[in-house]
Amino acid sequence: MTSQVIADSKTTLTATATPRRRSHLRLLSLVAGLLLVSGAGYVLFHYARHIQLQDLASALDAASPTAVLAAIALTVISFTALAAYDWLAVRSAVAEPVRVRTALLAGATGYAVSNALGFPVLTGGTVRYRIYSAAGLNLTDISRIVALSWMTLCLGIGFVTALGLAFGPAGIEEVTGIDAHLTGILGYGGLALIGALVLWASTGRRAIRIGRWHLPMPAGRTTIVQLAFGTIDIMASGAALWVLLPADVTPTLLPFLAIYTAALTLGIASHTPGGVGVFEAAIATGLGLSGRADIAAAFILYRIIYFILPLTVAGIVLAVNEVMHRHEHVATAGRVVARTVGNVVPLATGTLVLISGVLLLLSSSLPRIHHHLSNPENIVPLPFVEASHILASLIGLLLLVISRGLFARRRPAWLAALTLLSASIVFSVMQNQDWLETTVLTAFTLFLAAFPEAFYRRGSLRDLRPTLPWLGTVTALIAVAVWLGYFFSQHRAYDDDMWWQFAWNSDAPLFLRAMVASSVVIAIIAFDAALNRPLMRLRDERHIPDVVRDGLAVSSHASSALALLGDKRFLFAPSGKPGFVMYGIKGRSWIVMGDPVAGDEETRRALAWRFREQADLNDGRCVFYSIGPDSLPLYLDMGLSLHKIGEVARVDLAAFTMAGTPRQPLRTALNKTEREGISFSVVPAADVPALMDELRAVSDHWLEAKNAAEKGFSLGRFDPAFLAEFDCAVMRQNGEIVAFSNLWRSGDRNEMACDLIRYRSGVSRTLMDALIVHMILHAQAEGYRWFNLGAAPLSGLPSHRLAPLWSKIGALIFRRGGEFYPFNGLRAFKDKFHPVWTPQYMACRGSLSLPQALMDVTALIAGGRLEIIRK
């Protein structure tokens, strides 16, 4: 019911924790979850070991229609309150107007999806982000909504628990044995604390602080409304289970709700979808329930009514909402259908294939329902049935593994899923002639076969290797299948002979062989995935194609010279026009360095779109790094989000002069170096190789003094082949080179830039200033329009309270991060030359992709993720 809020709010509130602390918290959370799941499995095994499948089916048939209808009505009330969580949070925390229908839709559908499927950030979080981002909210706004929803949940759980303890101590003592006086004291104490919290929130602007955590409290009236919604939700969801349980095993409602909230909290802490297993075990332990089929039937009905039914409704509502949303932006009905299908089909087919895999695994674990068979021994030989049972379980396992590829729109995953589903139909008929299962698998196969165009991303079967989290999910599902198999076969005495029993009624041996085969296969897949993780390395493009040099000749940006660095891939302009995109690949990120290089706007746009298409075809995360303000409308048209990453310092050479008081420090630097016998000259590119040993000595001295390592991608590095491409500005003292910088030039004399600036320390305190002034004057004498001093990372990011979260973090690092990198000092140094500061941006797909994209860019520049920690 509430797992999405808890998980998302943890992400929001712990963002400022140190990496080590977050690692420890994740480890403790994982260990606690595993202990809870293990304990729940032990409790459930002993609780259910005497329940027979026939008794459970009879109990489900005997369920009271009145109780079922009451549970459905209470579920509607609970989800109405859940929807109101978001409505209240939007009203309280977001300045931008959001329609009530949008907030209610996000709240109800987000919880319905995350409750049933688990993985709240991936499932319910995606639903929320999709709905709220379409309404114009940014990641910061959505985070505030999540935090307030979490607070509403906590208030509801706390208040209902306190009510149960305060007004139902006798009932709690009856079923748990806990002293009524103690529970009463705890209950009244909890009510007093909640009342004090409401009064405290009513006295002004309040905030909860725990270490570095900071959560602003809403006003007192809002807190009271939160308390009401949370209470309605928890009481309705608990009552939905209460009416389904047999009356002879449950206390009155209030004592039951105290036990229910405790079980709910344990279920959330276990991190399993909907707290499955842990929740039931906690309820059974709290009420002292014994292994009865009617109680197990009540739990199953509750899962169907409160989890599966809302998920089904949410899926229909989201599909209708998607169609309506597209209808507002697309002119014709045909385009509405096409775009809606294109977005929904991969998600739908991936989910259906996942369900098919689970269905086949469960079919291999559960006893065969023999009334579905019609003299099977006269239709299919026994060896074929035995083989079909094992092969069906293996197909189910493989469908679970490759379903992730369908979500990523990969063509090999579609072909493999279609083949496996077709085979599963045959094996389903052969193993037990369960026509319902066969019909479902056939329907799923036909649906998958109907949309081949939705899976357009090329690749091979090697690309379908699962990630470690996905392997964990598949392994957990196999464990569930094994547990169910043992549960329904517990009346059998297990011995070595069972493995070799081949008979029409031998369900347990079939189950054992199928699960062992599945376990062996998943172990092999995991071993292969661990050893053969795809590693994509950049080619060393030492041979620069002539079309790259043709593009540089028409570029108006000197930084385009990074194309000659030899660490990039290229995408060239169509129709033979001069132009290219230079990019690198790290993880799933396809990162373009700068704007596309071309001589006209039409070619630049075509290159950008073509690169976007290529990244999408390869399931890549498209990132444009270090782009200027002139082309921002292009990236917005491409559906990318823009994030400011700093500013570039450029000196206006038409206005630059050495005269006047503001330029006195620059004149002093020149005069001082001249008195110290230091001279300046520009060495033509053809003569640079002869000076390479001297230049290397200066560079090595600089790297050692700065305790730095060479970088790449967005920065030049000391590489003889690269430096030989450019003129080199040098400073000499007594004939010896003491400082140098290679000079980049744009193709139309628009811009000259300095790249590497390396010097010997201790030569002169004004050596750097003098070198840069000489280069500026040299560019001015050659008739260039601008001299580019390079970027100041994180400079100019707004820190206003309404600014995006990334901007606030970046501005804080710029001000306080001097221990790791001289962000502020770098800008101050370049300010001495009175430049014009131009904003610099990064464009990527959605704000949620920004952290990973930044990490991949940083790793690409540093030369690897491990190199990031080096200075």
Short mmCIF file of N, CA and C in Angstrom, two decimals, residues 1 39 50 96 121 207 273 311 317 349 412 480 666 675 761 854:
data_model
loop_
_atom_site.label_atom_id
_atom_site.label_comp_id
_atom_site.label_asym_id
_atom_site.label_seq_id
_atom_site.Cartn_x
_atom_site.Cartn_y
_atom_site.Cartn_z
N MET A 1 0.81 -1.21 0.00
CA MET A 1 0.00 0.00 0.00
C MET A 1 0.84 1.26 0.00
N GLY A 39 12.62 -14.97 8.55
CA GLY A 39 11.74 -15.29 9.68
C GLY A 39 10.31 -15.52 9.24
N HIS A 50 0.18 -27.92 7.24
CA HIS A 50 -0.90 -28.91 7.36
C HIS A 50 -2.10 -28.56 6.48
N GLU A 96 3.51 25.71 -8.36
CA GLU A 96 2.87 25.66 -9.67
C GLU A 96 1.47 25.06 -9.55
N VAL A 121 10.65 2.70 -6.75
CA VAL A 121 11.25 3.79 -7.51
C VAL A 121 11.08 3.55 -9.01
N ALA A 207 10.37 22.60 11.35
CA ALA A 207 11.05 21.61 10.51
C ALA A 207 11.63 20.53 11.41
N PRO A 273 7.53 -6.89 -2.39
CA PRO A 273 6.34 -6.25 -2.96
C PRO A 273 5.12 -6.43 -2.06
N LEU A 311 -4.35 -2.79 -9.17
CA LEU A 311 -3.35 -2.76 -10.25
C LEU A 311 -4.02 -2.84 -11.61
N VAL A 317 -6.66 2.77 -16.33
CA VAL A 317 -6.73 4.24 -16.20
C VAL A 317 -5.51 4.90 -16.82
N THR A 349 4.24 -5.70 -23.19
CA THR A 349 4.75 -7.02 -23.57
C THR A 349 5.79 -7.52 -22.57
N PRO A 412 16.34 -8.73 -30.47
CA PRO A 412 16.63 -10.11 -30.09
C PRO A 412 15.74 -10.62 -28.96
N VAL A 480 10.49 -18.62 -4.48
CA VAL A 480 9.05 -18.69 -4.18
C VAL A 480 8.45 -19.95 -4.79
N LEU A 666 47.85 43.60 -15.37
CA LEU A 666 48.32 42.87 -16.54
C LEU A 666 49.60 43.49 -17.09
N ARG A 675 61.63 41.93 -17.21
CA ARG A 675 62.81 42.22 -16.38
C ARG A 675 63.50 40.95 -15.92
N SER A 761 57.12 25.64 -11.80
CA SER A 761 56.87 26.46 -10.61
C SER A 761 58.17 27.09 -10.13
N LEU A 854 26.01 12.58 -15.37
CA LEU A 854 27.16 13.32 -14.85
C LEU A 854 28.29 12.38 -14.44
#
